[in-house]
Every structure is written in structure tokens, then in C-alpha cells.
mmCIF file of C-alpha atoms in Angstrom:
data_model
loop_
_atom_site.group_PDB
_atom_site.id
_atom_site.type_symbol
_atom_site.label_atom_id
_atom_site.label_comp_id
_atom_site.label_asym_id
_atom_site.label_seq_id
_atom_site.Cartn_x
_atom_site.Cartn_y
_atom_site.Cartn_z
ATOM 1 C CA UNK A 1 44.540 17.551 131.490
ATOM 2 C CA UNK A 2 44.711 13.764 133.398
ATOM 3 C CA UNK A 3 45.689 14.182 136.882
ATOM 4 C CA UNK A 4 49.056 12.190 136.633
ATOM 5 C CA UNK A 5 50.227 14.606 134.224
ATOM 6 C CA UNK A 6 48.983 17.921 135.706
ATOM 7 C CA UNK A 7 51.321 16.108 139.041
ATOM 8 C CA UNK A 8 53.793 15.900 137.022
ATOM 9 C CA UNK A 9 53.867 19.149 135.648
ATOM 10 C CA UNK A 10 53.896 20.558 139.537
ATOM 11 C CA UNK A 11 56.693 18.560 140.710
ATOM 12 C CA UNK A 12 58.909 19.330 137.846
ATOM 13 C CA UNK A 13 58.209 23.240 138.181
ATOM 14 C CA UNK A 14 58.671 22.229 141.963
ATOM 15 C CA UNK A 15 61.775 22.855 144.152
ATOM 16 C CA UNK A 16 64.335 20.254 143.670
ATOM 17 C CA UNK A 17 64.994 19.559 147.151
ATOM 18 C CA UNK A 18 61.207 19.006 147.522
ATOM 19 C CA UNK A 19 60.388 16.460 144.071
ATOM 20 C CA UNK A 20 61.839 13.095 146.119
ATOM 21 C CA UNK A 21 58.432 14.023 149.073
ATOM 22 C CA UNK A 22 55.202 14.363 146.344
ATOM 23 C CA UNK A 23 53.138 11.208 146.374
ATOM 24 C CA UNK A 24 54.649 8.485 143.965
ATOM 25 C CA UNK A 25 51.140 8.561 141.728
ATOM 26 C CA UNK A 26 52.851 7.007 138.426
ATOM 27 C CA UNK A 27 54.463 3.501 140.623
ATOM 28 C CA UNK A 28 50.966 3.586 142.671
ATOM 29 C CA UNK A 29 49.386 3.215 139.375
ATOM 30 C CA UNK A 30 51.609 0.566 137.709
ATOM 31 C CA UNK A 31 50.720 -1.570 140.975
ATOM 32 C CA UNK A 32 47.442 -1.127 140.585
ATOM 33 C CA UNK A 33 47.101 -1.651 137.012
ATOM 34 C CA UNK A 34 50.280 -4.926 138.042
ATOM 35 C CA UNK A 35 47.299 -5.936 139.932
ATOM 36 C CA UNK A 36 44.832 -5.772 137.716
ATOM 37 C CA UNK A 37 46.858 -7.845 134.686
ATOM 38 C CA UNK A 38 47.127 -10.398 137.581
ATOM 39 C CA UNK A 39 43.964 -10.653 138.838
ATOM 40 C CA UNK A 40 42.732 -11.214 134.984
ATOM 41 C CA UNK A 41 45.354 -14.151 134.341
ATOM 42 C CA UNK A 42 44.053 -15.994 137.493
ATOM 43 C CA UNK A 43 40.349 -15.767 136.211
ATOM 44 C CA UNK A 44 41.331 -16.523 132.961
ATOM 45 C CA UNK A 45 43.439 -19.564 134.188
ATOM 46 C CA UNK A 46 39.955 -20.199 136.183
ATOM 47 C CA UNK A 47 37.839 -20.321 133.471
ATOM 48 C CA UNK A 48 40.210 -22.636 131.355
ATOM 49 C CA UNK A 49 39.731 -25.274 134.514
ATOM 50 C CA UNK A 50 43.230 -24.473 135.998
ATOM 51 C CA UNK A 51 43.492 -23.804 139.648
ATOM 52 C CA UNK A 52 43.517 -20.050 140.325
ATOM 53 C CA UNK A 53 46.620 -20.832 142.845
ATOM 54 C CA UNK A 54 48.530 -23.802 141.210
ATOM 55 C CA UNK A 55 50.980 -24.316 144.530
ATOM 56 C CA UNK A 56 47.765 -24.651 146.747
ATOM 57 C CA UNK A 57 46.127 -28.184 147.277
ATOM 58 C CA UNK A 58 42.634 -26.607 147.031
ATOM 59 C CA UNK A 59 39.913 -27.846 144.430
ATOM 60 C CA UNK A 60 40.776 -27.238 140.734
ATOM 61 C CA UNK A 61 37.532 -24.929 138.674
ATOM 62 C CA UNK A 62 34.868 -25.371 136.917
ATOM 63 C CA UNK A 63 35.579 -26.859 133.627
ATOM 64 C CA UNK A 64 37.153 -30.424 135.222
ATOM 65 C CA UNK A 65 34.197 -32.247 136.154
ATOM 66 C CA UNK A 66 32.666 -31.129 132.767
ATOM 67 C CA UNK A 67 32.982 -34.776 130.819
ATOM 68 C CA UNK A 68 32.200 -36.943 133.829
ATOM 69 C CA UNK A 69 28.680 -35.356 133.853
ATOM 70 C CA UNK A 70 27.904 -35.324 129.873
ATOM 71 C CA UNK A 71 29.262 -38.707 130.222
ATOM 72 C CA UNK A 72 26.483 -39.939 133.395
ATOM 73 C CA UNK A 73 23.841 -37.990 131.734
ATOM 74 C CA UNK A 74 23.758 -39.828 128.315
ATOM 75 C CA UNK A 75 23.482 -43.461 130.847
ATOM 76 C CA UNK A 76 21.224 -42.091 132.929
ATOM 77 C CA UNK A 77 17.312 -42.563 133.204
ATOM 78 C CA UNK A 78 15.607 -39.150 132.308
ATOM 79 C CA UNK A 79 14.433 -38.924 135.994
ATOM 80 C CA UNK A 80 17.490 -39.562 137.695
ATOM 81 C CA UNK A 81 19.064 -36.884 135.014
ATOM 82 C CA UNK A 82 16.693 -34.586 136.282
ATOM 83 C CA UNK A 83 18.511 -35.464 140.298
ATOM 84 C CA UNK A 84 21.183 -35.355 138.840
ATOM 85 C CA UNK A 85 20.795 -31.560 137.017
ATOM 86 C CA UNK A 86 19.630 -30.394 140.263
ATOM 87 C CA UNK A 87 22.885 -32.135 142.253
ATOM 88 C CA UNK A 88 24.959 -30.608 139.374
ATOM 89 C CA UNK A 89 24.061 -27.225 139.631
ATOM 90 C CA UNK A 90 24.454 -27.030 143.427
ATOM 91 C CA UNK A 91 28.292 -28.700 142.822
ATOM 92 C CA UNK A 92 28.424 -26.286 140.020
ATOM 93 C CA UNK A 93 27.839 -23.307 142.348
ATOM 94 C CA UNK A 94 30.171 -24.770 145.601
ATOM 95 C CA UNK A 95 32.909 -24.530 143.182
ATOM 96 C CA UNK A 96 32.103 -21.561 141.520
ATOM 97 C CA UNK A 97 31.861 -20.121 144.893
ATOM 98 C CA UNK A 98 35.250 -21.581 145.914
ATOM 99 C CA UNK A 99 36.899 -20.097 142.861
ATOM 100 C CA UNK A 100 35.024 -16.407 143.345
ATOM 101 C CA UNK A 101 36.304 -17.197 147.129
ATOM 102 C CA UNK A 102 39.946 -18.028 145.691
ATOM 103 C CA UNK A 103 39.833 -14.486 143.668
ATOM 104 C CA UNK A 104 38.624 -12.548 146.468
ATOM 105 C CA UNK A 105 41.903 -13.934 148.388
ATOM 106 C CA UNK A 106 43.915 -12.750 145.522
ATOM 107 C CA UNK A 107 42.771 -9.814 145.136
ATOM 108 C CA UNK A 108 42.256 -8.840 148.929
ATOM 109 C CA UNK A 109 46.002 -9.573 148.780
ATOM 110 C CA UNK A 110 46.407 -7.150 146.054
ATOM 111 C CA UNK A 111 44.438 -4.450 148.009
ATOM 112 C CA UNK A 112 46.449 -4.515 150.922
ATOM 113 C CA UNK A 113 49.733 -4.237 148.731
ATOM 114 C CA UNK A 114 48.363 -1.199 146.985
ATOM 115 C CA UNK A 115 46.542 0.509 150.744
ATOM 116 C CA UNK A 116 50.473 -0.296 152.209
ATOM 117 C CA UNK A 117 52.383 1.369 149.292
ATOM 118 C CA UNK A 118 49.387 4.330 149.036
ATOM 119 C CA UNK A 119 49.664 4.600 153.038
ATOM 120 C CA UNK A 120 53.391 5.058 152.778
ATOM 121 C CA UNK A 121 53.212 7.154 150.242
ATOM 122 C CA UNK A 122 50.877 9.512 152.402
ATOM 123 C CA UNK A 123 52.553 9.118 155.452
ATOM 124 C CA UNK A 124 55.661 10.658 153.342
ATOM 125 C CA UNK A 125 53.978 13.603 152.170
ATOM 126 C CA UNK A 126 52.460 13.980 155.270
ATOM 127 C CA UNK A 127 56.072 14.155 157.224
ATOM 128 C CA UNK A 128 57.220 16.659 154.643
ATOM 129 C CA UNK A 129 54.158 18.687 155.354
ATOM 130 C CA UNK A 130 54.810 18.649 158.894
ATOM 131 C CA UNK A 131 58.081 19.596 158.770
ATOM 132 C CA UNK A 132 57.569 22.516 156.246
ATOM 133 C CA UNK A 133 55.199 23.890 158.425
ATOM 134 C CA UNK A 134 57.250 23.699 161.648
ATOM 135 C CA UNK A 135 59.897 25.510 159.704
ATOM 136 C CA UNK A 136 57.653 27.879 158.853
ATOM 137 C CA UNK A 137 56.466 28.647 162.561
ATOM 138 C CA UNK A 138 59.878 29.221 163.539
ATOM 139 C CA UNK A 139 60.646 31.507 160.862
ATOM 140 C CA UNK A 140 57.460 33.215 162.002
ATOM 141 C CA UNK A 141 58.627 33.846 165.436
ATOM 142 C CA UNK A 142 61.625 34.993 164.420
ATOM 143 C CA UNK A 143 60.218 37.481 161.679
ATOM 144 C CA UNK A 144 58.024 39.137 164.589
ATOM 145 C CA UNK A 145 61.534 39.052 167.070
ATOM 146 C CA UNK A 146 62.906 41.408 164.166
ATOM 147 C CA UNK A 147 60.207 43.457 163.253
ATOM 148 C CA UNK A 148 59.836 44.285 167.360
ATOM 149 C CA UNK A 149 63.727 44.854 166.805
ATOM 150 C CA UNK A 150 63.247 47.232 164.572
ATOM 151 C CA UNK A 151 60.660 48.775 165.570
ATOM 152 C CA UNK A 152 62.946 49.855 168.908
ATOM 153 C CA UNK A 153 65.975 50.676 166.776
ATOM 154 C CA UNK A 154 63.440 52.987 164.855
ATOM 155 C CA UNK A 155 61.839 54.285 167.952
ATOM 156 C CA UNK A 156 65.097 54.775 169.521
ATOM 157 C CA UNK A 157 66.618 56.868 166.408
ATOM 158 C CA UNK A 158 63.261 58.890 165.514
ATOM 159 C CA UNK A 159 63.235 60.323 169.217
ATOM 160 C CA UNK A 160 67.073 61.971 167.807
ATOM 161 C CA UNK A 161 65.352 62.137 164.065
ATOM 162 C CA UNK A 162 65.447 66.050 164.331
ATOM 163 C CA UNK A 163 68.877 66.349 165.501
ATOM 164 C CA UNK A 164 70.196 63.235 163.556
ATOM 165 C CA UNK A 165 72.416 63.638 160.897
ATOM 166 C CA UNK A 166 71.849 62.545 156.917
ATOM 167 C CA UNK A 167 73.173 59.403 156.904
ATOM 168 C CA UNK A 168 71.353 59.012 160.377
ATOM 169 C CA UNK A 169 68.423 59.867 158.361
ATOM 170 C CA UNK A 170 68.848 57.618 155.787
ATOM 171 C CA UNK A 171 69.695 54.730 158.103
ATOM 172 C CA UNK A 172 66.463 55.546 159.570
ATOM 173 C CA UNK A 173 64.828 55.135 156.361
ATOM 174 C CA UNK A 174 65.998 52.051 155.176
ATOM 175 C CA UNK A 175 65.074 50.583 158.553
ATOM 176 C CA UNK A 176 61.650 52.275 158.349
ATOM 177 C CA UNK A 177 61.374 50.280 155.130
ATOM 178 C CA UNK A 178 62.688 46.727 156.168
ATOM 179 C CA UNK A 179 60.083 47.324 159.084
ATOM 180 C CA UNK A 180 57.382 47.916 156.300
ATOM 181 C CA UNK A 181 58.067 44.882 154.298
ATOM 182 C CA UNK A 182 58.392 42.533 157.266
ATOM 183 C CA UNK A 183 55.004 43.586 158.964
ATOM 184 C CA UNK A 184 53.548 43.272 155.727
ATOM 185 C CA UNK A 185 55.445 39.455 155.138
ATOM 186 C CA UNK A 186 54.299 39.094 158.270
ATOM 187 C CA UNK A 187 50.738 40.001 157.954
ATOM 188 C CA UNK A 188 50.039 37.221 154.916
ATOM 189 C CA UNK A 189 51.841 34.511 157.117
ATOM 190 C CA UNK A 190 49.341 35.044 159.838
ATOM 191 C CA UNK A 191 46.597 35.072 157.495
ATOM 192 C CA UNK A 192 47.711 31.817 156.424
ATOM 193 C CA UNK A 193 48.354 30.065 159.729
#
């Protein structure tokens, strides 16, 4: 089972009130993949000899200066062709490297879009967490306040146990239980914190 799905299946079984704090892994996704559909339309749009960002005054790609150099070569003496292949392959790779450099803009762009939203997105899960478990230390203190409660009121009516009467007795034994239950609740959230 994929990992979006098995999330899925856990916040649905989930607590309702909870489902809004899990991590939003299905819109993370459609940026990233949002990303990735854009990132292949600017190479593509590179590698057809548009500029990668059409608003930007910046050097167009590769395939523009590509009849201006058939055209010199075919005039040209065979050893200044050979300057010239040399000169050609160094522009060649300036604006190669200033369209790689124009992709790694747009996709560094991209990246810290996605780290933003996935930052959020923790920092939201991460609140939840934190108030969950300061709910949970309160309810902790005041779980041991009422077992030590108990455990007077017991004290207190055990000491009279003998004399007591039955529905004394029985009052003693529900509260003997309670006591039981709580210390053992109270046991696993210890183990646990």
C-alpha cells in the first residue's frame, strides 16, 4: 500500500476534530508534481530556442544563433572554420550555461515554494502535537489528584470497614475498583510519557 493512501486511510478512521491537523500530503504532492510539469515546459521552451523566462531581457537559448553559424561556416576558409568551431563551442556552452543557470532559478524558486508549504504543513502538525500532549499532562495530574483522593476516601472508610454497613460496603467497593482502574490508566500513561 502507497503511503498517500495508507494516510489517508488513518485520517479518515481518525477523530473528526483531529482530520483538519494531519500533514496535507495529497496538495504537497500536486505542488510538487505543479512543479515538475513547469519546470519541463521551460526546458522544453529552451530547447525549441525560446527564452526560458519570456518577460526577462536575458539572452534567448541555444537554437537562435544556429543559421548564422551554418551560414559563416560554408564562406569560411577551412582554417578559420576550425577558429571558428572552437569559438562556437565555447559560445555554445556560455549559453547553455546561462539557460542551465536560468532553470536552476526556476526551479530553486519552485523548491522554496514546496520547503514553505511542507514547513507549514509541519509546523501544523507539530502545534497539534504540542497541544495534545499538554492536554494530556494535565489530565495526568489530575488522574493522580483522584486516585490520591480515593485512596483517602478508601483509607478513611476501610478503618470503619468492620463496623460499616452494606451499602457502606459496597460503596467501598466500587471505590476500591475506580481506584484499580485509575492506577492502572495511570500506570500506561507514565509508561508513555
Amino acid at each position: 500500500m502507497k503511503f498517500g493512501k495508507k494516510l489517508q486511510d488513518t485520517v479518515e478512521t481518525a477523530n473528526k476534530d483531529w482530520r483538519p491537523y494531519f500533514i496535507d500530503y495529497k496538495g504537497l504532492k500536486k505542488l510538487i508534481s505543479s512543479t515538475l510539469v513547469e519546470h519541463k515546459s521551460k526546458e522544453l521552451n529552451c530547447l525549441n530556442g525560446e527564452q526560458v523566462f519570456p518577460s526577462s531581457g536575458e539572452q534567448p537559448c541555444l537554437s537562435e544563433n544556429r543559421d548564422k553559424t551554418r551560414a559563416y561556416q560554408a564562406t569560411e576558409t577551412e582554417q578559420e572554420t576550425t577558429l571558428f568551431v572552437t569559438l562556437k563551442r565555447k559560445n555554445k556552452s556560455d549559453e547553455e550555461s546561462k539557460s542551465i543557470k536560468k532553470l536552476k532559478v526556476a526551479i530553486r524558486s519552485c523548491l522554496i515554494s514546496f520547503f514553505t508549504a511542507l514547513k507549514q504543513e509541519l509546523d501544523k502538525v507539530n502545534d497539534f502535537y504540542l497541544d495534545k500532549e499538554e492536554e494530556l499532562i494535565i489530565s495526568h495530574h489530575m488522574l493522580k489528584a483522584y486516585v490520591a483522593e480515593y485512596v483517602s476516601l478508601i483509607t478513611k472508610y476501610h478503618l470503619r470497614f468492620d463496623s460499616a454497613k452494606e451499602s457502606d460496603k459496597f460503596f467501598c467497593f466500587i471505590l476500591l475498583n475506580i481506584v484499580c482502574e485509575l492506577t492502572t490508566i495511570l500506570f500506561f500513561v507514565e509508561q508513555l510519557g
